[in-house]
Amino acid sequence: MKIVRSIRRMQILCREIASKGRKIGLVPTMGFLHEGHLSLIGRAGRLSDFVITSIFVNPTQFSADEDLAGYPRDEKKDIRDIETAGGHIVFIPKTSAIYPEDYQTFVTVEKITESLEGAFRPTHFRGVTTIVTKLFNITRPDVAVFGMKDYQQAMVIKKMIRDLDYPVRLVIAPTVREKDGLAMSSRNSYFTPAQRKEAVCLYRALETARTMVIKDGVGNVAVLQRKMKNVIKSICPTAEIDYIAFTEFETLRPVQKVSRKHVCSLAVRVHGVRLIDNMKML
Ligand code: AMP
């Protein structure tokens, strides 16, 4: 497996791979990898000949009060895990190379970035779409694999690929969960064992909503939200809920009456750690 840190070298390597008619799969990550990330690498491996995993903690998607400096990192372990998962290249560019001094160019997707995460993190998606654009331009992937865990992000990238005519196939891989249902996340490492137990509240609330929708035929958003809040508070009394939303899958438009084709997304602060999760009401 190759470790590439230079943008120029990555570009040259990708041109060589493509010129041999081999398909490139890209898995963008911020490192501190877990089974969720590794499942994306496995998926990319089945859909392409050469899997590039990028590790880049992207400063432009963090706001000033977020956890950029303290974001967990373990490059050595990540490299070992990527190799075991079947990755071919790890791309680890320097921040100063991705964003040289006086950097001024950003990519913005409009409407669907305004709700849910975008409403609470106004500059977040501009950072995401800018770094993904740069990674697409550097690697020119045939396939890019993103996780359903970041559902809105996946839909934003989908829109960007269509709107900017990127010849990239987007694959959205299912969320990998811990045994108790908590969605795997690099940020779970912030919890003490006692706090970690309470972090299951998001999953339990989603499961409750799903059961109400599919078994009891409940479609009223306010009723579902109230029940979910109760579930969250009963597991983690100090939880602070940013939002609980029911939306159409692709457009992210809020729905009035919830049914099986809709998605529930939520963001909750559990002991100061902001977690997100989502579930199709299937
Ligand atoms: P991150 O390193 O958090 O930026 O995530 C990199 C990619 O991994 C994104 O496409 C995420 O949606 C995806 N991802 C993160 N957590 C999970 C998970 N638990 N299951 C599946 N994919 C995930």
mmCIF file of C-alpha atoms and ligand atoms in Angstrom:
data_model
loop_
_atom_site.group_PDB
_atom_site.id
_atom_site.type_symbol
_atom_site.label_atom_id
_atom_site.label_comp_id
_atom_site.label_asym_id
_atom_site.label_seq_id
_atom_site.Cartn_x
_atom_site.Cartn_y
_atom_site.Cartn_z
ATOM 1 C CA MET A 1 0.000 0.000 0.000
ATOM 2 C CA LYS A 2 1.247 3.462 -0.910
ATOM 3 C CA ILE A 3 1.178 6.475 1.399
ATOM 4 C CA VAL A 4 1.012 9.699 -0.545
ATOM 5 C CA ARG A 5 1.333 13.114 1.074
ATOM 6 C CA SER A 6 1.945 15.319 -1.965
ATOM 7 C CA ILE A 7 -1.011 16.602 -3.995
ATOM 8 C CA ARG A 8 1.036 16.679 -7.189
ATOM 9 C CA ARG A 9 2.202 13.085 -6.699
ATOM 10 C CA MET A 10 -1.365 11.971 -6.001
ATOM 11 C CA GLN A 11 -2.528 13.638 -9.225
ATOM 12 C CA ILE A 12 0.184 11.978 -11.300
ATOM 13 C CA LEU A 13 -0.482 8.563 -9.756
ATOM 14 C CA CYS A 14 -4.226 8.830 -10.431
ATOM 15 C CA ARG A 15 -3.644 9.823 -14.056
ATOM 16 C CA GLU A 16 -1.394 6.762 -14.445
ATOM 17 C CA ILE A 17 -3.987 4.441 -12.905
ATOM 18 C CA ALA A 18 -6.761 5.852 -15.095
ATOM 19 C CA SER A 19 -4.621 5.666 -18.235
ATOM 20 C CA LYS A 20 -4.361 1.903 -17.694
ATOM 21 C CA GLY A 21 -8.139 1.715 -17.755
ATOM 22 C CA ARG A 22 -8.387 0.944 -14.044
ATOM 23 C CA LYS A 23 -11.220 2.301 -11.944
ATOM 24 C CA ILE A 24 -10.495 4.529 -8.969
ATOM 25 C CA GLY A 25 -12.592 4.392 -5.782
ATOM 26 C CA LEU A 26 -12.358 7.253 -3.270
ATOM 27 C CA VAL A 27 -13.224 7.147 0.430
ATOM 28 C CA PRO A 28 -12.785 10.566 2.061
ATOM 29 C CA THR A 29 -12.306 10.494 5.850
ATOM 30 C CA MET A 30 -11.030 12.617 8.710
ATOM 31 C CA GLY A 31 -9.123 9.667 10.176
ATOM 32 C CA PHE A 32 -9.345 7.954 13.586
ATOM 33 C CA LEU A 33 -10.950 5.154 11.679
ATOM 34 C CA HIS A 34 -13.485 2.643 12.959
ATOM 35 C CA GLU A 35 -15.465 -0.224 11.437
ATOM 36 C CA GLY A 36 -17.809 2.229 9.730
ATOM 37 C CA HIS A 37 -14.982 3.793 7.734
ATOM 38 C CA LEU A 38 -13.488 0.367 6.983
ATOM 39 C CA SER A 39 -16.818 -0.853 5.595
ATOM 40 C CA LEU A 40 -16.679 2.018 3.080
ATOM 41 C CA ILE A 41 -13.179 0.928 2.015
ATOM 42 C CA GLY A 42 -14.438 -2.655 1.571
ATOM 43 C CA ARG A 43 -17.365 -1.419 -0.506
ATOM 44 C CA ALA A 44 -15.086 0.774 -2.652
ATOM 45 C CA GLY A 45 -12.831 -2.273 -3.182
ATOM 46 C CA ARG A 46 -15.702 -4.258 -4.633
ATOM 47 C CA LEU A 47 -16.620 -1.434 -7.014
ATOM 48 C CA SER A 48 -13.200 -0.305 -8.244
ATOM 49 C CA ASP A 49 -9.647 -1.516 -8.920
ATOM 50 C CA PHE A 50 -7.800 1.047 -6.832
ATOM 51 C CA VAL A 51 -9.097 2.355 -3.511
ATOM 52 C CA ILE A 52 -7.803 5.704 -2.296
ATOM 53 C CA THR A 53 -8.608 6.569 1.318
ATOM 54 C CA SER A 54 -7.954 10.164 2.229
ATOM 55 C CA ILE A 55 -7.231 11.266 5.774
ATOM 56 C CA PHE A 56 -7.667 14.982 6.236
ATOM 57 C CA VAL A 57 -9.140 16.788 9.230
ATOM 58 C CA ASN A 58 -10.701 19.550 7.194
ATOM 59 C CA PRO A 59 -10.555 22.883 9.053
ATOM 60 C CA THR A 60 -13.106 24.638 6.822
ATOM 61 C CA GLN A 61 -15.929 22.364 7.951
ATOM 62 C CA PHE A 62 -15.390 23.205 11.631
ATOM 63 C CA SER A 63 -16.627 26.482 13.110
ATOM 64 C CA ALA A 64 -14.495 28.422 15.599
ATOM 65 C CA ASP A 65 -16.236 26.870 18.630
ATOM 66 C CA GLU A 66 -15.965 23.264 17.384
ATOM 67 C CA ASP A 67 -13.441 20.512 18.149
ATOM 68 C CA LEU A 68 -10.856 20.969 15.350
ATOM 69 C CA ALA A 69 -7.745 21.148 17.569
ATOM 70 C CA GLY A 70 -8.896 18.277 19.792
ATOM 71 C CA TYR A 71 -10.232 16.076 16.987
ATOM 72 C CA PRO A 72 -8.858 12.554 17.654
ATOM 73 C CA ARG A 73 -5.978 11.382 15.471
ATOM 74 C CA ASP A 74 -4.009 8.135 15.151
ATOM 75 C CA GLU A 75 -2.326 8.075 11.774
ATOM 76 C CA LYS A 76 -0.242 4.943 12.335
ATOM 77 C CA LYS A 77 -3.204 2.818 13.362
ATOM 78 C CA ASP A 78 -5.320 4.267 10.527
ATOM 79 C CA ILE A 79 -2.693 3.262 7.960
ATOM 80 C CA ARG A 80 -2.543 -0.304 9.347
ATOM 81 C CA ASP A 81 -6.345 -0.595 9.360
ATOM 82 C CA ILE A 82 -6.685 0.732 5.809
ATOM 83 C CA GLU A 83 -4.173 -1.816 4.563
ATOM 84 C CA THR A 84 -6.046 -4.643 6.327
ATOM 85 C CA ALA A 85 -9.333 -3.403 4.859
ATOM 86 C CA GLY A 86 -7.871 -3.697 1.351
ATOM 87 C CA GLY A 87 -6.981 -0.060 0.603
ATOM 88 C CA HIS A 88 -4.341 0.610 -2.045
ATOM 89 C CA ILE A 89 -3.392 4.230 -1.395
ATOM 90 C CA VAL A 90 -3.691 6.466 1.654
ATOM 91 C CA PHE A 91 -3.689 10.139 0.775
ATOM 92 C CA ILE A 92 -2.656 12.371 3.691
ATOM 93 C CA PRO A 93 -2.184 15.916 2.398
ATOM 94 C CA LYS A 94 -0.889 18.766 4.556
ATOM 95 C CA THR A 95 -3.381 21.437 5.585
ATOM 96 C CA SER A 96 -1.025 24.127 4.237
ATOM 97 C CA ALA A 97 -1.012 22.422 0.818
ATOM 98 C CA ILE A 98 -4.798 22.023 0.632
ATOM 99 C CA TYR A 99 -5.400 25.570 1.884
ATOM 100 C CA PRO A 100 -2.360 27.664 0.962
ATOM 101 C CA GLU A 101 -2.097 31.160 2.373
ATOM 102 C CA ASP A 102 -4.733 33.539 1.043
ATOM 103 C CA TYR A 103 -6.949 30.640 -0.121
ATOM 104 C CA GLN A 104 -10.175 32.118 -1.532
ATOM 105 C CA THR A 105 -12.186 29.527 -3.478
ATOM 106 C CA PHE A 106 -15.197 27.709 -2.028
ATOM 107 C CA VAL A 107 -17.942 25.516 -3.437
ATOM 108 C CA THR A 108 -21.459 26.004 -2.128
ATOM 109 C CA VAL A 109 -24.556 23.884 -2.606
ATOM 110 C CA GLU A 110 -27.558 26.034 -1.812
ATOM 111 C CA LYS A 111 -30.980 25.016 -0.494
ATOM 112 C CA ILE A 112 -30.450 21.532 0.910
ATOM 113 C CA THR A 113 -27.560 22.780 3.033
ATOM 114 C CA GLU A 114 -29.776 25.233 4.887
ATOM 115 C CA SER A 115 -31.822 22.857 7.046
ATOM 116 C CA LEU A 116 -30.927 20.274 9.745
ATOM 117 C CA GLU A 117 -27.123 20.332 10.195
ATOM 118 C CA GLY A 118 -26.817 23.465 8.082
ATOM 119 C CA ALA A 119 -29.156 25.390 10.375
ATOM 120 C CA PHE A 120 -26.926 24.646 13.376
ATOM 121 C CA ARG A 121 -23.564 24.682 11.564
ATOM 122 C CA PRO A 122 -23.934 27.423 8.929
ATOM 123 C CA THR A 123 -20.460 27.124 7.359
ATOM 124 C CA HIS A 124 -20.107 23.340 7.700
ATOM 125 C CA PHE A 125 -21.318 22.156 4.288
ATOM 126 C CA ARG A 126 -19.385 24.844 2.427
ATOM 127 C CA GLY A 127 -16.268 23.281 3.975
ATOM 128 C CA VAL A 128 -17.409 19.760 3.102
ATOM 129 C CA THR A 129 -18.263 20.516 -0.525
ATOM 130 C CA THR A 130 -15.029 22.458 -0.980
ATOM 131 C CA ILE A 131 -12.793 19.653 0.307
ATOM 132 C CA VAL A 132 -14.736 16.970 -1.604
ATOM 133 C CA THR A 133 -14.419 19.039 -4.784
ATOM 134 C CA LYS A 134 -10.684 19.306 -4.234
ATOM 135 C CA LEU A 135 -10.387 15.559 -3.573
ATOM 136 C CA PHE A 136 -12.427 14.821 -6.717
ATOM 137 C CA ASN A 137 -10.183 17.135 -8.747
ATOM 138 C CA ILE A 138 -6.997 15.608 -7.362
ATOM 139 C CA THR A 139 -8.006 11.920 -7.657
ATOM 140 C CA ARG A 140 -10.709 11.963 -10.385
ATOM 141 C CA PRO A 141 -12.495 8.953 -8.906
ATOM 142 C CA ASP A 142 -14.922 6.722 -10.800
ATOM 143 C CA VAL A 143 -16.692 5.830 -7.557
ATOM 144 C CA ALA A 144 -16.899 7.712 -4.259
ATOM 145 C CA VAL A 145 -18.239 6.016 -1.134
ATOM 146 C CA PHE A 146 -19.866 8.009 1.662
ATOM 147 C CA GLY A 147 -21.719 6.837 4.767
ATOM 148 C CA MET A 148 -25.441 7.088 5.454
ATOM 149 C CA LYS A 149 -24.372 8.091 8.990
ATOM 150 C CA ASP A 150 -23.919 11.597 7.549
ATOM 151 C CA TYR A 151 -27.157 11.434 5.590
ATOM 152 C CA GLN A 152 -27.490 15.119 4.738
ATOM 153 C CA GLN A 153 -23.825 15.256 3.701
ATOM 154 C CA ALA A 154 -24.401 12.344 1.301
ATOM 155 C CA MET A 155 -27.405 14.113 -0.253
ATOM 156 C CA VAL A 156 -25.453 17.366 -0.570
ATOM 157 C CA ILE A 157 -22.603 15.537 -2.343
ATOM 158 C CA LYS A 158 -25.136 13.820 -4.583
ATOM 159 C CA LYS A 159 -26.533 17.208 -5.606
ATOM 160 C CA MET A 160 -23.056 18.642 -6.135
ATOM 161 C CA ILE A 161 -22.028 15.718 -8.362
ATOM 162 C CA ARG A 162 -25.111 16.255 -10.494
ATOM 163 C CA ASP A 163 -24.955 20.038 -10.584
ATOM 164 C CA LEU A 164 -21.228 20.198 -11.414
ATOM 165 C CA ASP A 165 -21.305 17.233 -13.839
ATOM 166 C CA TYR A 166 -18.716 15.150 -12.010
ATOM 167 C CA PRO A 167 -18.423 11.758 -13.722
ATOM 168 C CA VAL A 168 -18.479 10.074 -10.322
ATOM 169 C CA ARG A 169 -20.763 7.295 -9.126
ATOM 170 C CA LEU A 170 -21.863 8.045 -5.571
ATOM 171 C CA VAL A 171 -22.413 5.078 -3.288
ATOM 172 C CA ILE A 172 -24.026 5.547 0.108
ATOM 173 C CA ALA A 173 -23.083 2.772 2.536
ATOM 174 C CA PRO A 174 -25.226 1.815 5.544
ATOM 175 C CA THR A 175 -24.396 3.014 9.053
ATOM 176 C CA VAL A 176 -22.263 0.600 11.064
ATOM 177 C CA ARG A 177 -23.336 0.457 14.709
ATOM 178 C CA GLU A 178 -21.946 -0.713 18.034
ATOM 179 C CA LYS A 179 -23.641 -3.728 19.676
ATOM 180 C CA ASP A 180 -26.092 -1.507 21.562
ATOM 181 C CA GLY A 181 -27.008 0.414 18.414
ATOM 182 C CA LEU A 182 -24.880 3.556 18.837
ATOM 183 C CA ALA A 183 -23.658 4.668 15.403
ATOM 184 C CA MET A 184 -19.881 4.344 15.245
ATOM 185 C CA SER A 185 -18.181 7.730 15.235
ATOM 186 C CA SER A 186 -14.678 9.022 15.863
ATOM 187 C CA ARG A 187 -16.290 11.381 18.389
ATOM 188 C CA ASN A 188 -17.492 8.466 20.560
ATOM 189 C CA SER A 189 -13.912 8.350 21.895
ATOM 190 C CA TYR A 190 -14.643 11.544 23.872
ATOM 191 C CA PHE A 191 -16.978 9.680 26.271
ATOM 192 C CA THR A 192 -16.219 8.171 29.666
ATOM 193 C CA PRO A 193 -17.715 4.651 29.990
ATOM 194 C CA ALA A 194 -20.738 5.991 31.927
ATOM 195 C CA GLN A 195 -21.395 8.744 29.359
ATOM 196 C CA ARG A 196 -20.932 6.254 26.539
ATOM 197 C CA LYS A 197 -23.846 4.166 27.870
ATOM 198 C CA GLU A 198 -26.144 7.200 27.664
ATOM 199 C CA ALA A 199 -25.072 7.913 24.074
ATOM 200 C CA VAL A 200 -27.361 5.073 22.977
ATOM 201 C CA CYS A 201 -30.297 7.474 23.465
ATOM 202 C CA LEU A 202 -30.247 8.591 19.814
ATOM 203 C CA TYR A 203 -30.564 5.060 18.477
ATOM 204 C CA ARG A 204 -33.250 4.127 20.982
ATOM 205 C CA ALA A 205 -35.280 7.210 20.038
ATOM 206 C CA LEU A 206 -34.962 6.365 16.339
ATOM 207 C CA GLU A 207 -36.021 2.766 16.953
ATOM 208 C CA THR A 208 -39.014 3.972 18.969
ATOM 209 C CA ALA A 209 -40.094 6.273 16.128
ATOM 210 C CA ARG A 210 -39.638 3.523 13.579
ATOM 211 C CA THR A 211 -41.779 1.099 15.576
ATOM 212 C CA MET A 212 -44.500 3.743 16.021
ATOM 213 C CA VAL A 213 -44.525 4.459 12.282
ATOM 214 C CA ILE A 214 -44.402 0.917 10.912
ATOM 215 C CA LYS A 215 -46.257 -1.037 13.617
ATOM 216 C CA ASP A 216 -48.722 1.489 15.033
ATOM 217 C CA GLY A 217 -49.205 3.616 11.916
ATOM 218 C CA VAL A 218 -48.386 6.857 13.750
ATOM 219 C CA GLY A 219 -47.683 9.628 11.228
ATOM 220 C CA ASN A 220 -48.022 12.759 13.328
ATOM 221 C CA VAL A 221 -44.649 14.523 13.535
ATOM 222 C CA ALA A 222 -45.339 16.277 16.860
ATOM 223 C CA VAL A 223 -46.420 13.005 18.504
ATOM 224 C CA LEU A 224 -43.312 11.215 17.255
ATOM 225 C CA GLN A 225 -40.990 14.043 18.297
ATOM 226 C CA ARG A 226 -42.519 14.198 21.788
ATOM 227 C CA LYS A 227 -42.089 10.464 22.303
ATOM 228 C CA MET A 228 -38.497 10.589 21.008
ATOM 229 C CA LYS A 229 -37.640 13.463 23.367
ATOM 230 C CA ASN A 230 -38.999 11.425 26.290
ATOM 231 C CA VAL A 231 -36.923 8.404 25.300
ATOM 232 C CA ILE A 232 -33.772 10.546 25.002
ATOM 233 C CA LYS A 233 -34.328 12.264 28.352
ATOM 234 C CA SER A 234 -35.105 8.979 30.123
ATOM 235 C CA ILE A 235 -31.714 7.589 29.049
ATOM 236 C CA CYS A 236 -29.662 10.807 29.220
ATOM 237 C CA PRO A 237 -31.408 13.416 31.420
ATOM 238 C CA THR A 238 -28.833 16.124 30.562
ATOM 239 C CA ALA A 239 -29.108 15.626 26.783
ATOM 240 C CA GLU A 240 -29.639 18.772 24.702
ATOM 241 C CA ILE A 241 -31.560 18.174 21.493
ATOM 242 C CA ASP A 242 -30.649 20.381 18.511
ATOM 243 C CA TYR A 243 -33.319 18.908 16.229
ATOM 244 C CA ILE A 244 -35.463 15.880 15.458
ATOM 245 C CA ALA A 245 -36.610 16.032 11.824
ATOM 246 C CA PHE A 246 -38.701 13.891 9.500
ATOM 247 C CA THR A 247 -37.876 14.482 5.846
ATOM 248 C CA GLU A 248 -38.219 13.164 2.324
ATOM 249 C CA PHE A 249 -35.202 11.004 1.518
ATOM 250 C CA GLU A 250 -33.546 12.954 -1.307
ATOM 251 C CA THR A 251 -34.867 16.485 -1.084
ATOM 252 C CA LEU A 252 -34.691 16.716 2.717
ATOM 253 C CA ARG A 253 -38.041 18.513 2.602
ATOM 254 C CA PRO A 254 -39.843 18.272 5.957
ATOM 255 C CA VAL A 255 -42.922 16.049 5.877
ATOM 256 C CA GLN A 256 -46.313 16.603 7.524
ATOM 257 C CA LYS A 257 -47.332 12.963 7.767
ATOM 258 C CA VAL A 258 -44.605 10.389 8.293
ATOM 259 C CA SER A 259 -44.611 7.100 6.386
ATOM 260 C CA ARG A 260 -42.185 4.319 5.458
ATOM 261 C CA LYS A 261 -40.473 6.299 2.702
ATOM 262 C CA HIS A 262 -39.284 9.026 5.064
ATOM 263 C CA VAL A 263 -36.133 9.494 7.130
ATOM 264 C CA CYS A 264 -35.826 10.655 10.706
ATOM 265 C CA SER A 265 -32.631 12.570 11.547
ATOM 266 C CA LEU A 266 -31.545 14.008 14.841
ATOM 267 C CA ALA A 267 -28.673 15.834 16.499
ATOM 268 C CA VAL A 268 -28.209 15.615 20.251
ATOM 269 C CA ARG A 269 -25.529 16.865 22.606
ATOM 270 C CA VAL A 270 -24.655 14.057 25.004
ATOM 271 C CA HIS A 271 -22.363 15.269 27.798
ATOM 272 C CA GLY A 272 -21.057 18.020 25.554
ATOM 273 C CA VAL A 273 -20.454 15.764 22.521
ATOM 274 C CA ARG A 274 -22.665 16.566 19.548
ATOM 275 C CA LEU A 275 -23.887 13.322 17.967
ATOM 276 C CA ILE A 276 -25.972 12.844 14.831
ATOM 277 C CA ASP A 277 -27.856 9.810 13.597
ATOM 278 C CA ASN A 278 -30.711 8.920 11.282
ATOM 279 C CA MET A 279 -32.942 6.046 10.251
ATOM 280 C CA LYS A 280 -35.285 5.257 7.404
ATOM 281 C CA MET A 281 -38.775 4.542 8.744
ATOM 282 C CA LEU A 282 -38.733 1.207 6.892
HETATM 283 P P1 AMP B 1 -15.592 11.207 8.910
HETATM 284 O O1 AMP B 1 -14.227 10.647 9.133
HETATM 285 O O2 AMP B 1 -16.417 11.314 10.149
HETATM 286 O O3 AMP B 1 -15.588 12.460 8.082
HETATM 287 O O4 AMP B 1 -16.362 10.133 8.028
HETATM 288 C C1 AMP B 1 -15.857 9.700 6.787
HETATM 289 C C2 AMP B 1 -16.891 8.880 6.070
HETATM 290 O O5 AMP B 1 -17.235 7.743 6.874
HETATM 291 C C3 AMP B 1 -18.194 9.655 5.814
HETATM 292 O O6 AMP B 1 -18.691 9.301 4.524
HETATM 293 C C4 AMP B 1 -19.097 9.134 6.906
HETATM 294 O O7 AMP B 1 -20.473 9.212 6.577
HETATM 295 C C5 AMP B 1 -18.647 7.692 7.012
HETATM 296 N N1 AMP B 1 -19.003 7.138 8.323
HETATM 297 C C6 AMP B 1 -18.776 7.687 9.541
HETATM 298 N N2 AMP B 1 -19.297 6.912 10.509
HETATM 299 C C7 AMP B 1 -19.868 5.842 9.890
HETATM 300 C C8 AMP B 1 -20.578 4.681 10.347
HETATM 301 N N3 AMP B 1 -20.804 4.470 11.632
HETATM 302 N N4 AMP B 1 -21.029 3.801 9.421
HETATM 303 C C9 AMP B 1 -20.802 4.009 8.093
HETATM 304 N N5 AMP B 1 -20.146 5.079 7.605
HETATM 305 C C10 AMP B 1 -19.684 5.985 8.487
#
